[in-house]
PDB file of N, CA and C and ligand atoms in Angstrom:
ATOM      1  N   MET R 278     -14.736 -14.492   9.219  1.00  0.00           N
ATOM      2  CA  MET R 278     -13.581 -14.002   8.734  1.00  0.00           C
ATOM      3  C   MET R 278     -12.707 -13.539   9.874  1.00  0.00           C
ATOM      4  N   PRO R 279     -11.366 -14.011   9.884  1.00  0.00           N
ATOM      5  CA  PRO R 279     -10.521 -13.573  11.131  1.00  0.00           C
ATOM      6  C   PRO R 279     -10.183 -12.140  11.043  1.00  0.00           C
ATOM      7  N   LYS R 280     -10.016 -11.587  12.226  1.00  0.00           N
ATOM      8  CA  LYS R 280      -9.491 -10.167  12.408  1.00  0.00           C
ATOM      9  C   LYS R 280      -8.181 -10.119  11.466  1.00  0.00           C
ATOM     10  N   PRO R 281      -7.863  -9.314  10.598  1.00  0.00           N
ATOM     11  CA  PRO R 281      -6.593  -9.032  10.096  1.00  0.00           C
ATOM     12  C   PRO R 281      -5.712  -8.453  11.152  1.00  0.00           C
ATOM     13  N   GLN R 282      -4.479  -8.942  11.052  1.00  0.00           N
ATOM     14  CA  GLN R 282      -3.242  -8.373  11.936  1.00  0.00           C
ATOM     15  C   GLN R 282      -2.817  -6.956  11.354  1.00  0.00           C
ATOM     16  N   LYS R 283      -2.914  -6.925  10.036  1.00  0.00           N
ATOM     17  CA  LYS R 283      -2.466  -5.644   9.481  1.00  0.00           C
ATOM     18  C   LYS R 283      -3.497  -5.413   8.353  1.00  0.00           C
ATOM     19  N   HIS R 284      -3.554  -4.023   7.995  1.00  0.00           N
ATOM     20  CA  HIS R 284      -4.477  -3.546   7.083  1.00  0.00           C
ATOM     21  C   HIS R 284      -3.740  -2.523   6.118  1.00  0.00           C
ATOM     22  N   VAL R 285      -3.866  -2.976   4.789  1.00  0.00           N
ATOM     23  CA  VAL R 285      -3.166  -2.194   3.741  1.00  0.00           C
ATOM     24  C   VAL R 285      -4.171  -1.275   2.931  1.00  0.00           C
ATOM     25  N   PHE R 286      -3.950  -0.110   2.902  1.00  0.00           N
ATOM     26  CA  PHE R 286      -4.858   0.594   2.164  1.00  0.00           C
ATOM     27  C   PHE R 286      -4.036   1.173   0.809  1.00  0.00           C
ATOM     28  N   VAL R 287      -4.666   0.866  -0.361  1.00  0.00           N
ATOM     29  CA  VAL R 287      -3.854   1.315  -1.397  1.00  0.00           C
ATOM     30  C   VAL R 287      -4.608   2.358  -2.271  1.00  0.00           C
ATOM     31  N   CYS R 288      -4.018   3.326  -2.554  1.00  0.00           N
ATOM     32  CA  CYS R 288      -4.668   4.777  -3.092  1.00  0.00           C
ATOM     33  C   CYS R 288      -4.746   4.236  -4.451  1.00  0.00           C
ATOM     34  N   ALA R 289      -6.037   4.341  -4.900  1.00  0.00           N
ATOM     35  CA  ALA R 289      -6.235   4.040  -6.499  1.00  0.00           C
ATOM     36  C   ALA R 289      -7.181   5.154  -7.073  1.00  0.00           C
ATOM     37  N   GLN R 290      -6.909   6.266  -6.296  1.00  0.00           N
ATOM     38  CA  GLN R 290      -7.774   7.549  -6.662  1.00  0.00           C
ATOM     39  C   GLN R 290      -7.402   7.847  -8.170  1.00  0.00           C
ATOM     40  N   SER R 291      -8.379   8.188  -8.972  1.00  0.00           N
ATOM     41  CA  SER R 291      -8.071   8.753 -10.290  1.00  0.00           C
ATOM     42  C   SER R 291      -8.691  10.137 -10.372  1.00  0.00           C
ATOM     43  N   ARG R 292      -8.131  10.849 -11.377  1.00  0.00           N
ATOM     44  CA  ARG R 292      -8.351  12.278 -11.467  1.00  0.00           C
ATOM     45  C   ARG R 292      -8.380  12.379 -13.058  1.00  0.00           C
ATOM     46  N   PRO R 293      -9.031  13.314 -13.575  1.00  0.00           N
ATOM     47  CA  PRO R 293      -9.055  13.590 -15.198  1.00  0.00           C
ATOM     48  C   PRO R 293      -7.682  14.054 -15.425  1.00  0.00           C
ATOM     49  N   PRO R 294      -7.322  13.639 -16.776  1.00  0.00           N
ATOM     50  CA  PRO R 294      -5.863  14.014 -17.171  1.00  0.00           C
ATOM     51  C   PRO R 294      -5.618  15.557 -17.278  1.00  0.00           C
ATOM     52  N   GLY R 295      -4.414  15.775 -16.851  1.00  0.00           N
ATOM     53  CA  GLY R 295      -4.111  17.213 -16.546  1.00  0.00           C
ATOM     54  C   GLY R 295      -4.519  17.862 -15.257  1.00  0.00           C
ATOM     55  N   HIS R 296      -5.214  17.133 -14.452  1.00  0.00           N
ATOM     56  CA  HIS R 296      -5.446  17.698 -13.156  1.00  0.00           C
ATOM     57  C   HIS R 296      -4.296  17.913 -12.353  1.00  0.00           C
ATOM     58  N   PRO R 297      -4.311  19.274 -11.754  1.00  0.00           N
ATOM     59  CA  PRO R 297      -2.881  19.558 -11.038  1.00  0.00           C
ATOM     60  C   PRO R 297      -2.508  18.780 -10.031  1.00  0.00           C
ATOM     61  N   ARG R 298      -3.291  18.152  -9.411  1.00  0.00           N
ATOM     62  CA  ARG R 298      -2.852  17.145  -8.313  1.00  0.00           C
ATOM     63  C   ARG R 298      -2.168  15.815  -8.860  1.00  0.00           C
ATOM     64  N   GLY R 299      -2.615  15.606 -10.033  1.00  0.00           N
ATOM     65  CA  GLY R 299      -2.344  14.220 -10.599  1.00  0.00           C
ATOM     66  C   GLY R 299      -3.093  13.166  -9.584  1.00  0.00           C
ATOM     67  N   SER R 300      -2.540  11.892  -9.740  1.00  0.00           N
ATOM     68  CA  SER R 300      -3.257  10.775  -8.665  1.00  0.00           C
ATOM     69  C   SER R 300      -2.462   9.593  -8.732  1.00  0.00           C
ATOM     70  N   CYS R 301      -2.927   8.849  -7.873  1.00  0.00           N
ATOM     71  CA  CYS R 301      -2.180   7.520  -7.596  1.00  0.00           C
ATOM     72  C   CYS R 301      -2.552   6.565  -8.786  1.00  0.00           C
ATOM     73  N   GLY R 302      -3.905   6.751  -9.227  1.00  0.00           N
ATOM     74  CA  GLY R 302      -4.437   5.945 -10.243  1.00  0.00           C
ATOM     75  C   GLY R 302      -3.555   6.155 -11.517  1.00  0.00           C
ATOM     76  N   ALA R 303      -3.079   7.237 -11.603  1.00  0.00           N
ATOM     77  CA  ALA R 303      -2.162   7.368 -12.783  1.00  0.00           C
ATOM     78  C   ALA R 303      -0.835   7.073 -12.788  1.00  0.00           C
ATOM     79  N   LYS R 304      -0.508   6.543 -11.510  1.00  0.00           N
ATOM     80  CA  LYS R 304       0.996   6.343 -11.130  1.00  0.00           C
ATOM     81  C   LYS R 304       0.773   4.725 -10.899  1.00  0.00           C
ATOM     82  N   GLY R 305      -0.170   4.002 -11.217  1.00  0.00           N
ATOM     83  CA  GLY R 305      -0.094   2.390 -11.045  1.00  0.00           C
ATOM     84  C   GLY R 305      -0.889   1.892  -9.913  1.00  0.00           C
ATOM     85  N   GLY R 306      -1.717   2.842  -9.265  1.00  0.00           N
ATOM     86  CA  GLY R 306      -2.315   2.313  -8.122  1.00  0.00           C
ATOM     87  C   GLY R 306      -3.297   1.099  -8.353  1.00  0.00           C
ATOM     88  N   GLY R 307      -3.851   1.050  -9.509  1.00  0.00           N
ATOM     89  CA  GLY R 307      -4.655   0.077  -9.789  1.00  0.00           C
ATOM     90  C   GLY R 307      -3.715  -1.200  -9.790  1.00  0.00           C
ATOM     91  N   ASP R 308      -2.614  -1.151 -10.557  1.00  0.00           N
ATOM     92  CA  ASP R 308      -1.918  -2.321 -10.716  1.00  0.00           C
ATOM     93  C   ASP R 308      -1.241  -2.919  -9.259  1.00  0.00           C
ATOM     94  N   ILE R 309      -0.952  -1.871  -8.457  1.00  0.00           N
ATOM     95  CA  ILE R 309      -0.493  -2.041  -7.148  1.00  0.00           C
ATOM     96  C   ILE R 309      -1.544  -2.898  -6.339  1.00  0.00           C
ATOM     97  N   LEU R 310      -2.704  -2.343  -6.224  1.00  0.00           N
ATOM     98  CA  LEU R 310      -3.840  -3.233  -5.749  1.00  0.00           C
ATOM     99  C   LEU R 310      -3.971  -4.428  -6.128  1.00  0.00           C
ATOM    100  N   GLN R 311      -4.033  -4.679  -7.486  1.00  0.00           N
ATOM    101  CA  GLN R 311      -4.077  -6.118  -8.193  1.00  0.00           C
ATOM    102  C   GLN R 311      -2.937  -7.048  -7.717  1.00  0.00           C
ATOM    103  N   THR R 312      -1.910  -6.381  -7.625  1.00  0.00           N
ATOM    104  CA  THR R 312      -0.671  -7.318  -7.296  1.00  0.00           C
ATOM    105  C   THR R 312      -0.743  -7.692  -5.794  1.00  0.00           C
ATOM    106  N   PHE R 313      -1.092  -6.696  -4.861  1.00  0.00           N
ATOM    107  CA  PHE R 313      -1.396  -7.195  -3.752  1.00  0.00           C
ATOM    108  C   PHE R 313      -2.541  -8.360  -3.448  1.00  0.00           C
ATOM    109  N   TRP R 314      -3.535  -8.186  -4.005  1.00  0.00           N
ATOM    110  CA  TRP R 314      -4.740  -9.274  -4.056  1.00  0.00           C
ATOM    111  C   TRP R 314      -4.166 -10.492  -4.588  1.00  0.00           C
ATOM    112  N   LYS R 315      -3.515 -10.562  -5.767  1.00  0.00           N
ATOM    113  CA  LYS R 315      -2.984 -11.513  -6.362  1.00  0.00           C
ATOM    114  C   LYS R 315      -1.929 -12.452  -5.489  1.00  0.00           C
ATOM    115  N   GLU R 316      -1.035 -11.521  -4.877  1.00  0.00           N
ATOM    116  CA  GLU R 316      -0.194 -12.274  -3.851  1.00  0.00           C
ATOM    117  C   GLU R 316      -0.789 -12.683  -2.756  1.00  0.00           C
ATOM    118  N   ALA R 317      -1.646 -12.033  -2.323  1.00  0.00           N
ATOM    119  CA  ALA R 317      -2.371 -12.651  -0.925  1.00  0.00           C
ATOM    120  C   ALA R 317      -3.086 -13.759  -1.258  1.00  0.00           C
ATOM    121  N   GLU R 318      -3.890 -13.997  -2.544  1.00  0.00           N
ATOM    122  CA  GLU R 318      -4.733 -15.013  -2.940  1.00  0.00           C
ATOM    123  C   GLU R 318      -3.595 -16.299  -2.940  1.00  0.00           C
ATOM    124  N   SER R 319      -2.644 -16.000  -3.960  1.00  0.00           N
ATOM    125  CA  SER R 319      -1.747 -17.099  -4.377  1.00  0.00           C
ATOM    126  C   SER R 319      -1.110 -17.835  -3.311  1.00  0.00           C
ATOM    127  N   ARG R 320      -0.714 -16.834  -2.120  1.00  0.00           N
ATOM    128  CA  ARG R 320       0.126 -17.305  -0.910  1.00  0.00           C
ATOM    129  C   ARG R 320      -0.810 -17.527   0.109  1.00  0.00           C
ATOM    130  N   ASN R 321      -2.151 -17.513   0.064  1.00  0.00           N
ATOM    131  CA  ASN R 321      -3.152 -17.702   1.019  1.00  0.00           C
ATOM    132  C   ASN R 321      -2.740 -17.064   2.188  1.00  0.00           C
ATOM    133  N   LEU R 322      -2.612 -15.707   2.128  1.00  0.00           N
ATOM    134  CA  LEU R 322      -2.254 -14.905   3.324  1.00  0.00           C
ATOM    135  C   LEU R 322      -3.427 -14.014   3.814  1.00  0.00           C
ATOM    136  N   TRP R 323      -4.499 -14.247   3.529  1.00  0.00           N
ATOM    137  CA  TRP R 323      -5.631 -13.572   4.015  1.00  0.00           C
ATOM    138  C   TRP R 323      -5.782 -13.426   5.409  1.00  0.00           C
ATOM    139  N   ASP R 324      -5.291 -14.402   6.209  1.00  0.00           N
ATOM    140  CA  ASP R 324      -5.486 -14.238   7.636  1.00  0.00           C
ATOM    141  C   ASP R 324      -4.322 -13.440   8.382  1.00  0.00           C
ATOM    142  N   LYS R 325      -3.369 -13.057   7.436  1.00  0.00           N
ATOM    143  CA  LYS R 325      -2.289 -12.171   7.776  1.00  0.00           C
ATOM    144  C   LYS R 325      -2.519 -10.742   7.699  1.00  0.00           C
ATOM    145  N   PHE R 326      -3.217 -10.209   6.488  1.00  0.00           N
ATOM    146  CA  PHE R 326      -3.479  -8.897   6.290  1.00  0.00           C
ATOM    147  C   PHE R 326      -4.610  -8.990   5.451  1.00  0.00           C
ATOM    148  N   ALA R 327      -5.363  -7.653   5.634  1.00  0.00           N
ATOM    149  CA  ALA R 327      -6.332  -7.172   4.495  1.00  0.00           C
ATOM    150  C   ALA R 327      -5.925  -6.158   3.533  1.00  0.00           C
ATOM    151  N   VAL R 328      -6.236  -6.216   2.334  1.00  0.00           N
ATOM    152  CA  VAL R 328      -6.029  -4.972   1.469  1.00  0.00           C
ATOM    153  C   VAL R 328      -7.283  -4.277   0.938  1.00  0.00           C
ATOM    154  N   THR R 329      -7.323  -3.001   0.959  1.00  0.00           N
ATOM    155  CA  THR R 329      -8.468  -2.130   0.608  1.00  0.00           C
ATOM    156  C   THR R 329      -7.965  -1.188  -0.450  1.00  0.00           C
ATOM    157  N   SER R 330      -8.710  -1.108  -1.410  1.00  0.00           N
ATOM    158  CA  SER R 330      -8.687   0.171  -2.319  1.00  0.00           C
ATOM    159  C   SER R 330      -9.055   1.442  -1.383  1.00  0.00           C
ATOM    160  N   SER R 331      -8.233   2.566  -1.488  1.00  0.00           N
ATOM    161  CA  SER R 331      -8.723   3.620  -0.937  1.00  0.00           C
ATOM    162  C   SER R 331      -8.731   4.848  -2.011  1.00  0.00           C
ATOM    163  N   GLY R 332      -9.629   5.862  -1.480  1.00  0.00           N
ATOM    164  CA  GLY R 332      -9.321   7.295  -2.325  1.00  0.00           C
ATOM    165  C   GLY R 332      -8.079   7.828  -1.608  1.00  0.00           C
ATOM    166  N   CYS R 333      -8.146   9.095  -2.108  1.00  0.00           N
ATOM    167  CA  CYS R 333      -6.935  10.127  -1.793  1.00  0.00           C
ATOM    168  C   CYS R 333      -6.619  10.060  -0.274  1.00  0.00           C
ATOM    169  N   ILE R 334      -5.056   9.707  -0.079  1.00  0.00           N
ATOM    170  CA  ILE R 334      -4.656   9.745   1.284  1.00  0.00           C
ATOM    171  C   ILE R 334      -4.154  11.162   1.558  1.00  0.00           C
ATOM    172  N   GLY R 335      -3.684  11.825   0.408  1.00  0.00           N
ATOM    173  CA  GLY R 335      -3.064  13.234   0.863  1.00  0.00           C
ATOM    174  C   GLY R 335      -1.849  13.560  -0.112  1.00  0.00           C
ATOM    175  N   PRO R 336      -0.870  13.096  -0.009  1.00  0.00           N
ATOM    176  CA  PRO R 336       0.251  13.404  -0.853  1.00  0.00           C
ATOM    177  C   PRO R 336       0.224  12.939  -2.406  1.00  0.00           C
ATOM    178  N   CYS R 337      -0.613  13.396  -3.094  1.00  0.00           N
ATOM    179  CA  CYS R 337      -0.870  12.717  -4.535  1.00  0.00           C
ATOM    180  C   CYS R 337       0.512  12.792  -5.277  1.00  0.00           C
ATOM    181  N   ASP R 338       1.188  13.862  -5.061  1.00  0.00           N
ATOM    182  CA  ASP R 338       2.343  14.193  -5.894  1.00  0.00           C
ATOM    183  C   ASP R 338       3.498  13.231  -5.762  1.00  0.00           C
ATOM    184  N   ILE R 339       3.605  12.517  -4.708  1.00  0.00           N
ATOM    185  CA  ILE R 339       4.632  11.567  -4.564  1.00  0.00           C
ATOM    186  C   ILE R 339       4.065  10.168  -4.471  1.00  0.00           C
ATOM    187  N   GLY R 340       2.835   9.931  -5.206  1.00  0.00           N
ATOM    188  CA  GLY R 340       2.403   8.608  -5.132  1.00  0.00           C
ATOM    189  C   GLY R 340       3.057   7.827  -6.123  1.00  0.00           C
ATOM    190  N   ALA R 341       2.546   6.497  -6.212  1.00  0.00           N
ATOM    191  CA  ALA R 341       1.356   5.969  -5.627  1.00  0.00           C
ATOM    192  C   ALA R 341       1.753   5.621  -3.944  1.00  0.00           C
ATOM    193  N   ASN R 342       0.760   5.916  -3.295  1.00  0.00           N
ATOM    194  CA  ASN R 342       0.882   5.833  -1.909  1.00  0.00           C
ATOM    195  C   ASN R 342       0.203   4.690  -1.339  1.00  0.00           C
ATOM    196  N   VAL R 343       0.705   3.955  -0.354  1.00  0.00           N
ATOM    197  CA  VAL R 343       0.272   2.784   0.301  1.00  0.00           C
ATOM    198  C   VAL R 343       0.462   2.880   1.886  1.00  0.00           C
ATOM    199  N   LEU R 344      -0.655   2.666   2.490  1.00  0.00           N
ATOM    200  CA  LEU R 344      -0.769   2.911   3.868  1.00  0.00           C
ATOM    201  C   LEU R 344      -1.062   1.695   4.669  1.00  0.00           C
ATOM    202  N   VAL R 345      -0.076   1.543   5.690  1.00  0.00           N
ATOM    203  CA  VAL R 345      -0.309   0.284   6.590  1.00  0.00           C
ATOM    204  C   VAL R 345      -0.609   0.605   7.802  1.00  0.00           C
ATOM    205  N   TYR R 346      -1.815   0.036   8.312  1.00  0.00           N
ATOM    206  CA  TYR R 346      -1.955  -0.154   9.844  1.00  0.00           C
ATOM    207  C   TYR R 346      -1.984  -1.394  10.334  1.00  0.00           C
ATOM    208  N   PRO R 347      -1.765  -1.508  11.687  1.00  0.00           N
ATOM    209  CA  PRO R 347      -1.916  -0.581  12.900  1.00  0.00           C
ATOM    210  C   PRO R 347      -0.659   0.288  12.893  1.00  0.00           C
ATOM    211  N   GLU R 348       0.460   0.107  12.210  1.00  0.00           N
ATOM    212  CA  GLU R 348       1.682   0.982  12.607  1.00  0.00           C
ATOM    213  C   GLU R 348       1.447   2.469  11.852  1.00  0.00           C
ATOM    214  N   GLY R 349       0.629   2.634  10.986  1.00  0.00           N
ATOM    215  CA  GLY R 349       0.461   4.016  10.484  1.00  0.00           C
ATOM    216  C   GLY R 349       1.518   4.285   9.527  1.00  0.00           C
ATOM    217  N   VAL R 350       2.129   3.366   8.799  1.00  0.00           N
ATOM    218  CA  VAL R 350       3.230   3.507   7.910  1.00  0.00           C
ATOM    219  C   VAL R 350       2.802   4.091   6.592  1.00  0.00           C
ATOM    220  N   LEU R 351       3.341   5.061   6.163  1.00  0.00           N
ATOM    221  CA  LEU R 351       2.831   5.640   4.794  1.00  0.00           C
ATOM    222  C   LEU R 351       3.875   5.310   3.764  1.00  0.00           C
ATOM    223  N   TYR R 352       3.808   4.555   2.625  1.00  0.00           N
ATOM    224  CA  TYR R 352       4.736   4.229   1.637  1.00  0.00           C
ATOM    225  C   TYR R 352       4.447   5.238   0.531  1.00  0.00           C
ATOM    226  N   THR R 353       5.354   5.780  -0.031  1.00  0.00           N
ATOM    227  CA  THR R 353       5.278   6.663  -1.102  1.00  0.00           C
ATOM    228  C   THR R 353       6.136   6.324  -2.402  1.00  0.00           C
ATOM    229  N   GLY R 354       5.642   6.686  -3.595  1.00  0.00           N
ATOM    230  CA  GLY R 354       6.398   6.358  -4.814  1.00  0.00           C
ATOM    231  C   GLY R 354       6.490   4.807  -4.943  1.00  0.00           C
ATOM    232  N   VAL R 355       5.383   4.060  -4.572  1.00  0.00           N
ATOM    233  CA  VAL R 355       5.323   2.797  -4.588  1.00  0.00           C
ATOM    234  C   VAL R 355       5.058   2.241  -6.203  1.00  0.00           C
ATOM    235  N   ALA R 356       5.663   1.174  -6.647  1.00  0.00           N
ATOM    236  CA  ALA R 356       5.456   0.548  -7.773  1.00  0.00           C
ATOM    237  C   ALA R 356       5.059  -0.888  -7.535  1.00  0.00           C
ATOM    238  N   LYS R 357       4.412  -1.494  -8.491  1.00  0.00           N
ATOM    239  CA  LYS R 357       3.828  -2.895  -8.296  1.00  0.00           C
ATOM    240  C   LYS R 357       5.241  -3.803  -7.843  1.00  0.00           C
ATOM    241  N   GLU R 358       6.336  -3.418  -8.569  1.00  0.00           N
ATOM    242  CA  GLU R 358       7.531  -4.312  -8.235  1.00  0.00           C
ATOM    243  C   GLU R 358       8.065  -4.142  -6.712  1.00  0.00           C
ATOM    244  N   ASP R 359       7.392  -3.355  -6.090  1.00  0.00           N
ATOM    245  CA  ASP R 359       7.749  -3.060  -4.615  1.00  0.00           C
ATOM    246  C   ASP R 359       6.596  -3.826  -3.687  1.00  0.00           C
ATOM    247  N   VAL R 360       5.717  -4.424  -4.233  1.00  0.00           N
ATOM    248  CA  VAL R 360       4.637  -5.093  -3.438  1.00  0.00           C
ATOM    249  C   VAL R 360       5.276  -6.367  -2.809  1.00  0.00           C
ATOM    250  N   ALA R 361       6.020  -7.173  -3.201  1.00  0.00           N
ATOM    251  CA  ALA R 361       6.669  -8.217  -2.658  1.00  0.00           C
ATOM    252  C   ALA R 361       7.389  -7.974  -1.361  1.00  0.00           C
ATOM    253  N   ALA R 362       8.124  -6.746  -1.408  1.00  0.00           N
ATOM    254  CA  ALA R 362       8.906  -6.264  -0.322  1.00  0.00           C
ATOM    255  C   ALA R 362       8.072  -5.869   0.797  1.00  0.00           C
ATOM    256  N   ILE R 363       7.177  -5.094   0.434  1.00  0.00           N
ATOM    257  CA  ILE R 363       6.153  -4.856   1.376  1.00  0.00           C
ATOM    258  C   ILE R 363       5.528  -5.918   2.203  1.00  0.00           C
ATOM    259  N   ILE R 364       5.294  -6.950   1.405  1.00  0.00           N
ATOM    260  CA  ILE R 364       4.441  -8.092   2.024  1.00  0.00           C
ATOM    261  C   ILE R 364       5.471  -8.868   2.816  1.00  0.00           C
ATOM    262  N   ASP R 365       6.685  -9.131   2.151  1.00  0.00           N
ATOM    263  CA  ASP R 365       7.479  -9.978   2.925  1.00  0.00           C
ATOM    264  C   ASP R 365       8.151  -9.190   4.037  1.00  0.00           C
ATOM    265  N   ASP R 366       8.787  -8.195   3.944  1.00  0.00           N
ATOM    266  CA  ASP R 366       9.457  -7.602   5.042  1.00  0.00           C
ATOM    267  C   ASP R 366       8.681  -6.934   6.216  1.00  0.00           C
ATOM    268  N   HIS R 367       7.556  -6.310   5.684  1.00  0.00           N
ATOM    269  CA  HIS R 367       6.667  -5.503   6.769  1.00  0.00           C
ATOM    270  C   HIS R 367       5.701  -6.392   7.119  1.00  0.00           C
ATOM    271  N   LEU R 368       4.570  -6.824   6.148  1.00  0.00           N
ATOM    272  CA  LEU R 368       3.562  -7.514   6.506  1.00  0.00           C
ATOM    273  C   LEU R 368       3.618  -8.863   7.244  1.00  0.00           C
ATOM    274  N   LEU R 369       4.464  -9.570   6.653  1.00  0.00           N
ATOM    275  CA  LEU R 369       4.983 -11.001   7.405  1.00  0.00           C
ATOM    276  C   LEU R 369       6.246 -10.706   8.374  1.00  0.00           C
ATOM    277  N   GLY R 370       7.214  -9.857   8.051  1.00  0.00           N
ATOM    278  CA  GLY R 370       8.239  -9.752   8.809  1.00  0.00           C
ATOM    279  C   GLY R 370       8.401  -8.656   9.783  1.00  0.00           C
ATOM    280  N   ASP R 371       7.489  -7.778   9.854  1.00  0.00           N
ATOM    281  CA  ASP R 371       7.633  -6.749  10.851  1.00  0.00           C
ATOM    282  C   ASP R 371       8.633  -5.701  10.781  1.00  0.00           C
ATOM    283  N   ASN R 372       9.215  -5.564   9.461  1.00  0.00           N
ATOM    284  CA  ASN R 372      10.220  -4.632   9.185  1.00  0.00           C
ATOM    285  C   ASN R 372       9.837  -3.886   8.198  1.00  0.00           C
ATOM    286  N   VAL R 373       9.718  -2.636   8.528  1.00  0.00           N
ATOM    287  CA  VAL R 373       9.349  -1.468   7.675  1.00  0.00           C
ATOM    288  C   VAL R 373      10.403  -1.449   6.450  1.00  0.00           C
ATOM    289  N   VAL R 374       9.974  -1.167   5.238  1.00  0.00           N
ATOM    290  CA  VAL R 374      10.738  -0.909   4.053  1.00  0.00           C
ATOM    291  C   VAL R 374      11.106   0.475   3.949  1.00  0.00           C
ATOM    292  N   GLU R 375      12.120   0.756   4.631  1.00  0.00           N
ATOM    293  CA  GLU R 375      12.499   1.991   4.840  1.00  0.00           C
ATOM    294  C   GLU R 375      12.778   3.043   3.637  1.00  0.00           C
ATOM    295  N   ARG R 376      13.205   2.280   2.573  1.00  0.00           N
ATOM    296  CA  ARG R 376      13.489   3.146   1.301  1.00  0.00           C
ATOM    297  C   ARG R 376      12.188   3.563   0.626  1.00  0.00           C
ATOM    298  N   LEU R 377      10.908   3.121   1.126  1.00  0.00           N
ATOM    299  CA  LEU R 377       9.870   3.558   0.493  1.00  0.00           C
ATOM    300  C   LEU R 377       8.899   4.440   1.533  1.00  0.00           C
ATOM    301  N   VAL R 378       9.411   4.641   2.507  1.00  0.00           N
ATOM    302  CA  VAL R 378       8.821   5.374   3.874  1.00  0.00           C
ATOM    303  C   VAL R 378       8.659   6.811   3.288  1.00  0.00           C
ATOM    304  N   ALA R 379       7.512   7.529   3.699  1.00  0.00           N
ATOM    305  CA  ALA R 379       7.173   8.861   3.286  1.00  0.00           C
ATOM    306  C   ALA R 379       8.218   9.890   4.108  1.00  0.00           C
ATOM    307  N   PRO R 380       8.682  10.852   3.531  1.00  0.00           N
ATOM    308  CA  PRO R 380       9.472  11.830   4.231  1.00  0.00           C
ATOM    309  C   PRO R 380       8.879  12.398   5.411  1.00  0.00           C
ATOM    310  N   LYS R 381       9.547  12.667   6.455  1.00  0.00           N
ATOM    311  CA  LYS R 381       8.872  13.254   7.723  1.00  0.00           C
ATOM    312  C   LYS R 381       8.077  14.435   7.461  1.00  0.00           C
ATOM    313  N   GLU R 382       8.277  15.315   6.705  1.00  0.00           N
ATOM    314  CA  GLU R 382       7.715  16.435   6.492  1.00  0.00           C
ATOM    315  C   GLU R 382       6.249  16.274   5.816  1.00  0.00           C
ATOM    316  N   VAL R 383       6.211  14.960   5.238  1.00  0.00           N
ATOM    317  CA  VAL R 383       4.818  14.514   4.575  1.00  0.00           C
ATOM    318  C   VAL R 383       3.966  13.887   5.578  1.00  0.00           C
ATOM    319  N   TRP R 384       4.649  12.784   6.454  1.00  0.00           N
ATOM    320  CA  TRP R 384       3.841  12.149   7.351  1.00  0.00           C
ATOM    321  C   TRP R 384       4.403  11.896   8.713  1.00  0.00           C
TER     322      TRP R 384
HETATM  323  S1  FES O 852      -4.340  10.511  -5.191  1.00  0.00           S
HETATM  324 FE1  FES O 852      -3.406   8.995  -3.857  1.00  0.00          FE
HETATM  325  S2  FES O 852      -2.699  10.313  -2.267  1.00  0.00           S
HETATM  326 FE2  FES O 852      -3.963  11.480  -3.332  1.00  0.00          FE
END
């Protein structure tokens, strides 16, 4: 397995309905994860980045959250429709998707 150039962590944490913190799982985290995997597979991008399901990253209330290393960029409020932009602009193009970047007081 080649060492990935970037590593994407998609929060897919779930919590019981009504939990005060909510969860990325309830905001589409699972769909976002599946969309990343599907895109990577169909476009044969596995040598460019890895995608891993993660537990809670922290700011649950503004999820769904996606974290990209080595840059340490946290994207918040992500929807599955945003996955293509994260792949094309950031993971392949090295341009951060500014509209999704977590506010400075969060990360
Ligand atoms: S549940 Fe995703 S950041 Fe907490």
